[in-house]
Short mmCIF file of C-alpha atoms in Angstrom, two decimals:
data_model
loop_
_atom_site.label_atom_id
_atom_site.label_comp_id
_atom_site.label_asym_id
_atom_site.label_seq_id
_atom_site.Cartn_x
_atom_site.Cartn_y
_atom_site.Cartn_z
CA MET A 1 -100.39 -58.15 36.74
CA LYS A 2 -104.05 -56.62 37.13
CA PHE A 3 -102.36 -54.48 40.15
CA LYS A 4 -99.63 -53.34 38.02
CA LEU A 5 -102.33 -52.49 35.45
CA LEU A 6 -104.52 -50.63 37.91
CA LEU A 7 -101.56 -48.65 39.42
CA ALA A 8 -100.72 -47.31 35.90
CA PHE A 9 -104.30 -46.28 35.02
CA SER A 10 -104.80 -44.50 38.27
CA PHE A 11 -101.55 -42.76 37.54
CA TRP A 12 -102.48 -41.67 34.32
CA MET A 13 -105.73 -40.91 35.07
CA LEU A 14 -103.91 -38.36 37.95
CA LEU A 15 -101.91 -36.83 35.19
CA VAL A 16 -104.90 -36.09 33.13
CA THR A 17 -106.55 -34.47 36.23
CA VAL A 18 -103.80 -32.37 36.99
CA SER A 19 -103.77 -31.21 33.11
CA CYS A 20 -107.43 -30.57 33.09
CA ASN A 21 -106.87 -28.49 36.31
CA LYS A 22 -104.09 -26.41 35.18
CA ASP A 23 -104.57 -22.95 34.66
CA ASP A 24 -104.44 -21.66 31.05
CA ILE A 25 -101.64 -19.48 30.26
CA SER A 26 -102.72 -16.24 28.15
CA PHE A 27 -100.29 -13.47 27.03
CA ASP A 28 -101.25 -9.94 26.08
CA ALA A 29 -99.39 -7.47 24.19
CA PRO A 30 -96.94 -5.00 26.25
CA SER A 31 -99.08 -1.98 27.55
CA GLN A 32 -95.39 -0.78 29.22
CA GLN A 33 -91.88 -0.81 27.85
CA LEU A 34 -89.65 -3.46 28.66
CA ARG A 35 -86.57 -2.76 30.71
CA PHE A 36 -82.99 -4.36 30.40
CA SER A 37 -80.42 -5.04 32.47
CA SER A 38 -78.18 -2.85 30.37
CA ASP A 39 -78.68 -0.51 27.68
CA THR A 40 -75.41 -0.81 25.68
CA ILE A 41 -73.13 -4.27 25.55
CA PHE A 42 -69.52 -3.10 24.81
CA CYS A 43 -68.02 -6.34 23.92
CA ASP A 44 -64.62 -7.26 24.30
CA THR A 45 -61.86 -6.02 21.63
CA VAL A 46 -62.23 -8.99 19.20
CA TYR A 47 -59.86 -10.01 16.18
CA HIS A 48 -60.33 -11.13 12.56
CA GLN A 49 -62.34 -14.20 12.65
CA VAL A 50 -61.86 -15.06 16.36
CA ARG A 51 -65.11 -15.28 18.46
CA SER A 52 -65.88 -13.31 21.50
CA GLU A 53 -66.76 -13.97 24.67
CA THR A 54 -70.54 -14.27 25.40
CA TYR A 55 -72.13 -11.09 27.04
CA LEU A 56 -75.60 -11.07 28.43
CA VAL A 57 -78.45 -9.05 28.44
CA LYS A 58 -81.46 -9.57 30.52
CA VAL A 59 -84.95 -8.36 29.49
CA TYR A 60 -87.55 -7.59 32.42
CA ASN A 61 -91.28 -7.37 32.00
CA ASN A 62 -92.28 -5.09 34.85
CA GLU A 63 -96.03 -5.61 34.03
CA ASN A 64 -98.28 -7.69 36.39
CA LYS A 65 -99.34 -9.83 33.48
CA ASP A 66 -97.64 -12.20 30.95
CA ILE A 67 -96.85 -10.88 27.65
CA LEU A 68 -95.64 -11.74 24.16
CA ILE A 69 -93.12 -9.56 22.88
CA PRO A 70 -93.91 -9.08 18.95
CA ARG A 71 -90.29 -9.36 17.52
CA ILE A 72 -87.05 -8.77 18.79
CA ASN A 73 -84.15 -8.92 15.72
CA LEU A 74 -81.07 -7.72 14.95
CA GLU A 75 -81.50 -4.40 12.88
CA LYS A 76 -78.76 -5.47 10.46
CA GLY A 77 -80.83 -8.69 10.28
CA ALA A 78 -78.51 -11.86 8.43
CA ALA A 79 -75.81 -9.35 7.74
CA SER A 80 -74.96 -8.41 10.99
CA LEU A 81 -71.76 -9.35 12.55
CA TYR A 82 -72.92 -10.24 15.79
CA LYS A 83 -75.08 -13.59 16.84
CA ILE A 84 -77.45 -13.61 19.53
CA ASN A 85 -79.67 -16.54 21.20
CA VAL A 86 -82.82 -15.46 22.59
CA ASP A 87 -84.03 -17.61 25.64
CA GLY A 88 -82.03 -20.65 24.14
CA LYS A 89 -83.02 -19.92 20.82
CA ALA A 90 -79.81 -18.93 18.19
CA GLY A 91 -80.78 -16.18 15.44
CA TYR A 92 -81.13 -12.96 14.19
CA ASP A 93 -85.26 -12.45 14.02
CA PHE A 94 -87.56 -13.56 16.59
CA LYS A 95 -91.26 -13.34 16.51
CA ASP A 96 -94.06 -13.44 19.50
CA VAL A 97 -91.66 -14.23 22.38
CA PRO A 98 -93.27 -15.22 25.60
CA LEU A 99 -92.23 -13.23 28.87
CA ARG A 100 -94.21 -13.87 32.16
CA LYS A 101 -95.27 -11.31 34.47
CA LYS A 102 -92.46 -9.93 36.65
CA ASP A 103 -89.95 -12.31 34.71
CA SER A 104 -87.13 -11.92 32.54
CA LEU A 105 -85.63 -13.57 29.58
CA TYR A 106 -81.81 -13.90 28.77
CA ILE A 107 -80.29 -12.77 25.59
CA PHE A 108 -76.65 -13.99 24.77
CA VAL A 109 -74.67 -11.53 22.38
CA GLU A 110 -71.03 -12.71 20.78
CA ILE A 111 -69.30 -11.58 17.76
CA ALA A 112 -66.73 -13.34 15.36
CA PRO A 113 -66.01 -10.66 12.81
CA GLN A 114 -64.06 -10.04 9.63
CA ALA A 115 -61.71 -7.20 9.84
CA THR A 116 -61.91 -4.66 7.33
CA GLY A 117 -58.46 -2.55 8.35
CA PRO A 118 -56.05 -2.28 11.01
CA GLU A 119 -59.01 -1.05 13.66
CA ALA A 120 -62.66 -0.62 12.71
CA ILE A 121 -65.85 -0.25 14.78
CA ALA A 122 -68.42 -2.83 14.77
CA GLU A 123 -72.03 -1.71 15.86
CA ASP A 124 -75.62 -2.88 15.49
CA ARG A 125 -78.92 -2.79 17.57
CA ILE A 126 -81.03 -5.76 19.17
CA VAL A 127 -84.59 -3.84 18.44
CA PHE A 128 -87.67 -4.60 20.56
CA THR A 129 -90.96 -3.69 18.83
CA SER A 130 -94.19 -3.79 20.48
CA PRO A 131 -97.55 -1.76 21.00
CA ALA A 132 -95.97 0.19 23.70
CA GLY A 133 -93.06 1.53 21.45
CA GLN A 134 -89.78 0.24 19.74
CA GLN A 135 -86.93 -0.04 21.99
CA HIS A 136 -83.27 -1.33 21.33
CA VAL A 137 -79.92 -2.34 23.09
CA THR A 138 -76.73 -1.00 21.03
CA LEU A 139 -73.93 -3.35 20.36
CA PHE A 140 -70.41 -1.83 20.08
CA SER A 141 -67.18 -3.46 19.75
CA VAL A 142 -63.72 -2.70 18.28
CA VAL A 143 -62.55 -5.00 15.80
CA GLN A 144 -58.65 -5.48 15.06
CA ASP A 145 -57.03 -7.33 12.14
CA ALA A 146 -54.45 -9.66 13.18
CA GLU A 147 -51.60 -11.82 13.14
CA PHE A 148 -51.21 -15.07 15.13
CA PHE A 149 -48.17 -16.80 16.27
CA ILE A 150 -49.09 -19.91 17.61
CA LYS A 151 -46.70 -22.39 19.01
CA THR A 152 -47.70 -26.08 18.45
CA PRO A 153 -45.60 -29.52 18.35
CA SER A 154 -45.13 -28.98 14.70
CA ASN A 155 -44.34 -25.36 14.79
CA PRO A 156 -41.27 -24.12 17.46
CA ASN A 157 -42.93 -20.59 17.04
CA VAL A 158 -39.76 -18.76 16.34
CA ILE A 159 -38.50 -15.37 14.83
CA ASN A 160 -35.29 -16.51 12.33
CA ASN A 161 -34.59 -13.49 10.86
CA HIS A 162 -34.51 -9.51 11.67
CA THR A 163 -38.03 -8.79 11.72
CA THR A 164 -39.86 -5.51 12.17
CA TRP A 165 -43.73 -5.40 13.59
CA ASN A 166 -45.78 -2.68 12.27
CA ASN A 167 -49.29 -1.28 13.64
CA ASP A 168 -51.11 -2.88 10.88
CA LYS A 169 -52.10 -5.85 12.66
CA ALA A 170 -52.21 -6.57 16.06
CA LYS A 171 -49.82 -9.31 17.20
CA ILE A 172 -51.42 -12.13 18.97
CA ILE A 173 -49.14 -14.99 21.00
CA TYR A 174 -49.99 -18.33 21.55
CA GLY A 175 -47.09 -20.38 23.66
CA ASP A 176 -43.65 -18.69 23.59
CA LEU A 177 -42.37 -16.85 20.92
CA THR A 178 -39.04 -17.29 20.52
CA ILE A 179 -36.54 -14.60 19.37
CA ASN A 180 -33.51 -16.81 18.05
CA PRO A 181 -29.99 -15.95 18.94
CA ASN A 182 -28.14 -12.66 17.09
CA ILE A 183 -31.84 -11.66 15.81
CA THR A 184 -33.45 -8.27 16.32
CA LEU A 185 -37.24 -7.68 16.62
CA ASP A 186 -38.39 -4.28 16.36
CA ILE A 187 -41.97 -3.15 17.06
CA GLN A 188 -42.98 -0.06 15.73
CA PRO A 189 -45.04 2.74 17.08
CA GLY A 190 -48.69 1.93 17.75
CA THR A 191 -48.28 -1.85 17.55
CA LYS A 192 -50.42 -3.94 19.90
CA VAL A 193 -48.88 -7.12 21.16
CA TYR A 194 -51.47 -9.46 22.93
CA PHE A 195 -50.55 -12.62 24.65
CA HIS A 196 -52.73 -15.55 25.45
CA LYS A 197 -52.73 -17.05 28.63
CA ASN A 198 -49.75 -18.79 30.02
CA SER A 199 -47.90 -17.47 26.39
CA GLY A 200 -44.96 -15.24 26.68
CA MET A 201 -41.98 -14.27 24.71
CA LYS A 202 -38.23 -15.60 24.83
CA VAL A 203 -35.48 -13.28 23.58
CA SER A 204 -32.53 -15.53 23.11
CA ALA A 205 -28.68 -14.92 24.02
CA GLY A 206 -27.41 -11.92 21.60
CA ALA A 207 -30.73 -11.06 20.59
CA SER A 208 -32.24 -7.65 20.37
CA LEU A 209 -35.93 -6.57 21.77
CA ASN A 210 -36.52 -2.57 20.23
CA ILE A 211 -39.63 -1.70 21.44
CA ASN A 212 -39.98 1.91 19.71
CA GLY A 213 -43.28 3.64 20.90
CA THR A 214 -43.65 7.56 20.54
CA LEU A 215 -45.18 9.90 23.06
CA ASN A 216 -49.03 9.68 21.10
CA ASN A 217 -48.43 6.19 19.73
CA GLN A 218 -47.21 3.81 22.23
CA VAL A 219 -46.56 0.28 21.85
CA VAL A 220 -48.72 -2.07 24.04
CA LEU A 221 -47.78 -5.58 25.38
CA ARG A 222 -50.58 -6.87 27.65
CA GLY A 223 -52.90 -9.87 27.50
CA ASP A 224 -55.29 -10.98 25.14
CA ARG A 225 -58.31 -10.55 26.97
CA ASN A 226 -59.19 -6.76 26.55
CA ASP A 227 -62.75 -6.69 28.71
CA PRO A 228 -61.66 -3.25 30.79
CA ARG A 229 -62.40 -5.60 33.67
CA TYR A 230 -59.02 -7.17 32.52
CA ASP A 231 -56.91 -4.50 32.88
CA THR A 232 -57.05 -4.57 36.80
CA ILE A 233 -56.00 -8.20 36.54
CA PRO A 234 -52.33 -9.67 36.63
CA LYS A 235 -51.19 -13.26 35.71
CA ASN A 236 -53.16 -13.28 32.18
CA TRP A 237 -50.10 -14.38 30.51
CA ASN A 238 -46.56 -15.17 31.84
CA SER A 239 -43.41 -12.53 30.88
CA ILE A 240 -41.10 -11.53 28.30
CA ARG A 241 -37.66 -13.40 29.41
CA MET A 242 -34.63 -12.11 27.98
CA GLU A 243 -32.06 -14.45 28.05
CA ALA A 244 -28.25 -14.19 29.05
CA GLY A 245 -26.33 -11.46 26.60
CA SER A 246 -29.46 -10.09 24.99
CA THR A 247 -30.31 -6.34 24.83
CA LEU A 248 -33.63 -4.56 25.68
CA ASN A 249 -34.50 -0.95 24.35
CA MET A 250 -37.73 0.36 25.35
CA ASN A 251 -39.48 3.20 24.78
CA TYR A 252 -43.04 4.83 25.19
CA ALA A 253 -44.53 1.24 25.88
CA ARG A 254 -47.17 -0.01 28.25
CA LEU A 255 -46.36 -3.79 29.80
CA PHE A 256 -49.10 -4.96 32.09
CA GLY A 257 -51.40 -7.98 33.23
CA GLY A 258 -48.81 -10.85 33.58
CA THR A 259 -46.85 -12.92 36.32
CA ARG A 260 -43.68 -11.31 35.59
CA GLY A 261 -42.93 -7.97 33.24
CA LEU A 262 -39.35 -8.04 32.32
CA GLU A 263 -37.49 -11.16 33.37
CA MET A 264 -34.06 -10.02 32.68
CA LYS A 265 -30.75 -12.57 33.38
CA GLN A 266 -27.16 -10.91 32.19
CA THR A 267 -29.25 -8.65 30.35
CA ASN A 268 -28.54 -4.67 29.16
CA ALA A 269 -31.65 -2.74 29.06
CA THR A 270 -32.46 0.72 28.31
CA ILE A 271 -36.35 1.91 29.61
CA SER A 272 -37.56 5.34 28.82
CA ASN A 273 -41.01 6.93 29.09
CA SER A 274 -42.80 3.52 29.72
CA ILE A 275 -45.32 2.30 32.30
CA ILE A 276 -45.39 -1.43 33.80
CA HIS A 277 -48.16 -2.48 36.16
CA THR A 278 -50.25 -5.34 37.27
CA PHE A 279 -47.93 -7.90 37.70
CA GLN A 280 -48.44 -11.13 40.05
CA GLU A 281 -44.95 -10.99 41.19
CA TYR A 282 -42.67 -8.67 39.39
CA GLY A 283 -42.67 -5.63 37.01
CA ILE A 284 -39.21 -5.99 36.58
CA TYR A 285 -37.03 -9.13 37.57
CA ALA A 286 -33.14 -8.61 37.21
CA VAL A 287 -30.87 -11.22 37.45
CA ASN A 288 -27.06 -9.52 37.00
CA SER A 289 -28.33 -7.05 34.61
CA THR A 290 -27.58 -3.67 33.82
CA VAL A 291 -30.70 -1.43 34.01
CA SER A 292 -30.98 2.36 32.64
CA ALA A 293 -34.35 4.16 33.54
CA GLN A 294 -36.06 7.22 33.28
CA ASN A 295 -39.34 8.64 33.34
CA LEU A 296 -40.47 4.87 34.01
CA VAL A 297 -43.92 4.62 36.19
CA MET A 298 -44.70 1.33 37.79
CA ASN A 299 -47.56 -0.19 40.23
CA ASN A 300 -49.69 -2.75 41.27
CA CYS A 301 -46.90 -5.59 41.49
CA GLY A 302 -47.38 -8.30 43.97
CA GLU A 303 -43.82 -9.26 45.35
CA SER A 304 -42.17 -5.80 43.93
CA ALA A 305 -42.11 -3.53 41.37
CA ILE A 306 -38.34 -4.10 40.64
CA GLY A 307 -36.73 -7.00 41.90
CA ILE A 308 -32.67 -6.86 41.44
CA PHE A 309 -31.13 -10.15 42.36
CA LYS A 310 -27.31 -11.10 41.92
CA GLY A 311 -26.27 -7.41 41.85
CA GLY A 312 -26.04 -5.89 38.82
CA THR A 313 -25.92 -2.08 37.90
CA HIS A 314 -29.21 -0.15 38.06
CA ASN A 315 -29.93 3.43 37.52
CA TYR A 316 -33.46 4.68 38.19
CA ILE A 317 -33.67 8.73 37.06
CA HIS A 318 -37.07 10.87 37.45
CA SER A 319 -39.17 7.36 37.87
CA THR A 320 -42.41 6.90 39.71
CA ILE A 321 -41.96 3.43 41.70
CA ALA A 322 -45.55 3.12 43.26
CA ASN A 323 -47.14 0.01 44.52
CA TYR A 324 -50.79 0.16 45.60
CA SER A 325 -53.24 -2.56 45.11
CA LYS A 326 -56.56 -3.72 45.87
CA VAL A 327 -56.24 -7.24 44.01
CA LEU A 328 -52.87 -7.64 45.22
CA SER A 329 -53.43 -6.65 48.88
CA SER A 330 -52.46 -9.67 50.85
CA ALA A 331 -48.80 -9.64 49.55
CA ASN A 332 -45.29 -7.68 49.87
CA ARG A 333 -45.75 -5.21 47.08
CA LEU A 334 -42.31 -3.63 47.34
CA GLY A 335 -41.56 -0.86 45.10
CA ILE A 336 -37.42 -1.83 45.21
CA PHE A 337 -35.74 -5.32 46.28
CA ALA A 338 -32.14 -5.73 45.82
CA THR A 339 -29.90 -8.45 46.65
CA ASN A 340 -26.34 -10.04 46.30
CA GLU A 341 -27.68 -13.48 46.06
CA TRP A 342 -29.88 -15.21 43.41
CA LYS A 343 -30.94 -19.07 43.29
CA ASN A 344 -30.25 -20.97 39.85
CA ASP A 345 -32.67 -23.64 38.35
CA SER A 346 -30.71 -26.21 40.30
CA GLY A 347 -31.27 -24.96 43.57
CA GLN A 348 -27.60 -23.16 43.92
CA SER A 349 -26.74 -19.76 45.06
CA GLU A 350 -25.05 -17.35 43.03
CA GLN A 351 -23.76 -14.20 43.90
CA GLY A 352 -22.78 -10.59 42.21
CA ALA A 353 -21.96 -6.88 43.05
CA LEU A 354 -24.58 -4.31 43.21
CA GLN A 355 -24.50 -0.75 42.28
CA LEU A 356 -27.99 0.85 42.47
CA ASN A 357 -28.66 4.49 42.22
CA VAL A 358 -31.96 6.30 42.46
CA ARG A 359 -32.47 10.04 41.55
CA ASN A 360 -34.85 12.62 41.87
CA SER A 361 -37.62 9.46 41.93
CA ILE A 362 -40.30 8.36 44.21
CA VAL A 363 -40.29 5.02 46.03
CA PHE A 364 -43.66 4.67 47.50
CA SER A 365 -46.63 2.27 48.33
CA ASP A 366 -49.67 2.00 50.89
CA ARG A 367 -47.25 -0.76 53.04
CA ASP A 368 -44.72 0.42 55.88
CA ASN A 369 -41.87 0.33 53.36
CA SER A 370 -41.31 0.37 49.78
CA VAL A 371 -37.68 -0.43 49.62
CA ASN A 372 -35.79 -3.73 51.00
CA LEU A 373 -31.89 -3.83 50.59
CA GLU A 374 -30.57 -7.35 51.64
CA GLN A 375 -26.64 -7.28 51.47
CA THR A 376 -24.64 -10.80 51.44
CA PRO A 377 -21.49 -10.55 53.45
CA GLY A 378 -18.39 -9.85 51.78
CA GLN A 379 -20.40 -9.04 48.55
CA GLN A 380 -20.00 -5.34 46.82
CA PHE A 381 -23.38 -3.49 47.59
CA ASN A 382 -23.54 -0.01 47.00
CA PHE A 383 -26.46 1.87 46.65
CA GLN A 384 -27.27 5.71 46.55
CA PHE A 385 -30.93 7.38 46.98
CA GLN A 386 -30.54 11.27 46.00
CA ASN A 387 -33.08 13.72 46.04
CA SER A 388 -36.11 10.79 46.22
CA LEU A 389 -38.97 10.51 48.29
CA LEU A 390 -39.42 6.75 50.00
CA LYS A 391 -41.86 4.88 52.17
CA TYR A 392 -39.62 3.98 55.16
CA SER A 393 -40.52 2.13 57.88
CA ASN A 394 -37.07 1.16 59.67
CA THR A 395 -33.97 -0.14 59.35
CA SER A 396 -34.62 -3.82 60.04
CA GLN A 397 -37.43 -3.73 57.23
CA ALA A 398 -35.46 -1.48 54.61
CA GLY A 399 -32.05 -3.07 55.03
CA PHE A 400 -30.12 0.51 55.51
CA ASN A 401 -30.29 3.56 57.99
CA PHE A 402 -32.28 6.79 56.20
CA ASP A 403 -30.60 9.32 58.83
CA SER A 404 -27.07 10.14 58.89
CA ASN A 405 -26.41 7.88 55.63
CA PRO A 406 -23.86 9.25 53.17
CA ASN A 407 -25.50 7.25 50.27
CA VAL A 408 -29.06 9.01 51.36
CA ILE A 409 -28.80 12.87 50.10
CA GLN A 410 -31.50 14.94 50.47
CA CYS A 411 -34.58 12.61 50.50
CA LEU A 412 -37.85 12.62 51.77
CA ARG A 413 -39.43 10.03 53.56
CA ASN A 414 -43.17 9.01 54.64
CA GLU A 415 -44.28 12.22 53.11
CA ASP A 416 -47.67 11.14 50.98
CA PRO A 417 -46.73 11.62 47.44
CA LEU A 418 -50.37 12.72 46.58
CA PHE A 419 -50.78 10.69 43.65
CA VAL A 420 -54.04 11.67 41.50
CA ASN A 421 -55.15 8.15 41.39
CA VAL A 422 -53.31 5.02 42.72
CA TYR A 423 -55.79 2.22 41.42
CA THR A 424 -55.12 0.63 38.13
CA SER A 425 -58.41 0.87 36.76
CA HIS A 426 -58.04 5.15 36.77
CA LEU A 427 -54.13 4.67 36.86
CA ASN A 428 -52.68 8.52 37.02
CA LEU A 429 -49.46 8.69 38.97
CA ARG A 430 -49.10 12.75 38.57
CA VAL A 431 -48.89 14.14 41.69
CA LYS A 432 -51.16 17.22 42.96
CA SER A 433 -50.18 20.48 42.70
CA ASN A 434 -49.47 20.40 46.91
CA SER A 435 -47.57 17.28 46.67
CA PRO A 436 -44.09 17.58 48.75
CA ALA A 437 -42.56 15.94 45.52
CA LYS A 438 -42.78 19.52 43.89
CA ALA A 439 -39.63 21.36 42.57
CA LYS A 440 -37.65 18.53 45.15
CA GLY A 441 -35.38 17.38 42.11
CA ASN A 442 -31.72 18.07 41.82
CA VAL A 443 -31.24 20.23 38.87
CA THR A 444 -28.27 19.02 38.09
CA VAL A 445 -30.03 15.58 37.20
CA ALA A 446 -32.60 16.54 35.60
CA ALA A 447 -31.01 18.37 33.10
CA GLY A 448 -30.14 14.86 31.94
CA VAL A 449 -33.92 13.89 31.66
CA PRO A 450 -35.07 17.55 30.78
CA PHE A 451 -38.42 16.47 29.46
CA ASP A 452 -41.06 13.84 31.57
CA ILE A 453 -43.09 11.14 30.42
CA ALA A 454 -45.34 13.77 28.74
CA ASN A 455 -42.69 15.74 27.16
CA VAL A 456 -43.11 18.68 29.73
CA SER A 457 -39.77 20.59 30.41
CA ARG A 458 -38.60 19.93 33.73
CA THR A 459 -35.37 21.97 33.47
CA THR A 460 -36.23 24.51 36.09
CA ASN A 461 -37.94 23.28 39.46
CA PRO A 462 -38.20 19.58 38.58
CA THR A 463 -40.42 17.47 40.50
CA LEU A 464 -39.78 14.11 41.55
CA GLY A 465 -40.87 11.29 39.73
CA ALA A 466 -42.12 10.54 36.17
CA TYR A 467 -44.31 13.60 35.86
CA GLN A 468 -43.30 17.37 36.01
#
């Protein structure tokens, strides 16, 4: 027992000795300005009463001394829509914040605002006050009012009546939203539809989905993470699933960022002036469907921009079907894949006749081949490429012979279209003035689509693809 007491006393004395020998820390007023990891924080677009993700600002002390920052505060104080946490403490006004020499402190920022209209700007500043002068970091976010569609065990999340969505509020979908049989959903110009992770939309048999964007007011359908880095990442949501006998009319829409874009089964679809990009598998996945598309732009899809299964009837006119990707660089990334076959949910093979027409279009990628046609013996497999620019490797990869083929009419192969920018962070699939696609379109075909996706006339010297 005496030994234990002696050991405890010795340990206590050691702590006292170390404590007494420890250098006292003194903090001085800053004599230089602070340095920040960023002078502006652009927060994710946020929705009414929904908390944003957390953003980080690092504050650096470049001086060779320990300093005490007299004040760090939100300029709008307690009325601010933003919340900050300074070195582990939450609040909106902080006094005498210590910062060791050559060290940094963390400020965490988030926002959970009240919307004051369809779309507004939320702005504030984190102000740093010291003898070296006043500095600030700007906080900026777009705030949208929102309507939520949330699937729960007690709420099947269905649309039972003919419905129109306007752009007064963003639509945010959690889980699958189902349009019931024989019901129509009209989505009006400027409406923004956001899908949460693992969410999607189902359009039942006999139902119609009408996406009615305009040139200057397109409809946007995407994942609900609005930070710009998510614009180039697929698999943020699932798909729009069109059931047998459903109908799709889509004009001036931008659809991106999911696993599959339009997932169609025996669907009648008309697609105009739209951009579909950045999907883990397919931008368009069509099973025995009828698809008519013009002025369609596609890019950055893992398996293929367009996947055609169990045949169907497909017409693509003045479309730009590209497939370039850094994120999905190891995937197949075809422009068009078409086959007579399809395996159903039971694993059984089903077959159907195919009619595929591609006219005045560009089907290109950074892979060796952008088209793969797989015909099932004994099945009707009709195709025609007319006045189009294709990336073509060889017959075995493409599934058809390019040369001396009556179904390949006045087409170009393997000539770089010279897109302005193929990557989704700065996506611009217009072609440059010296592109081989310039003035190569068939005039008669162009007359059927006299204006390009930007409403520019193409009745003379039509350029291949969606852009004149």
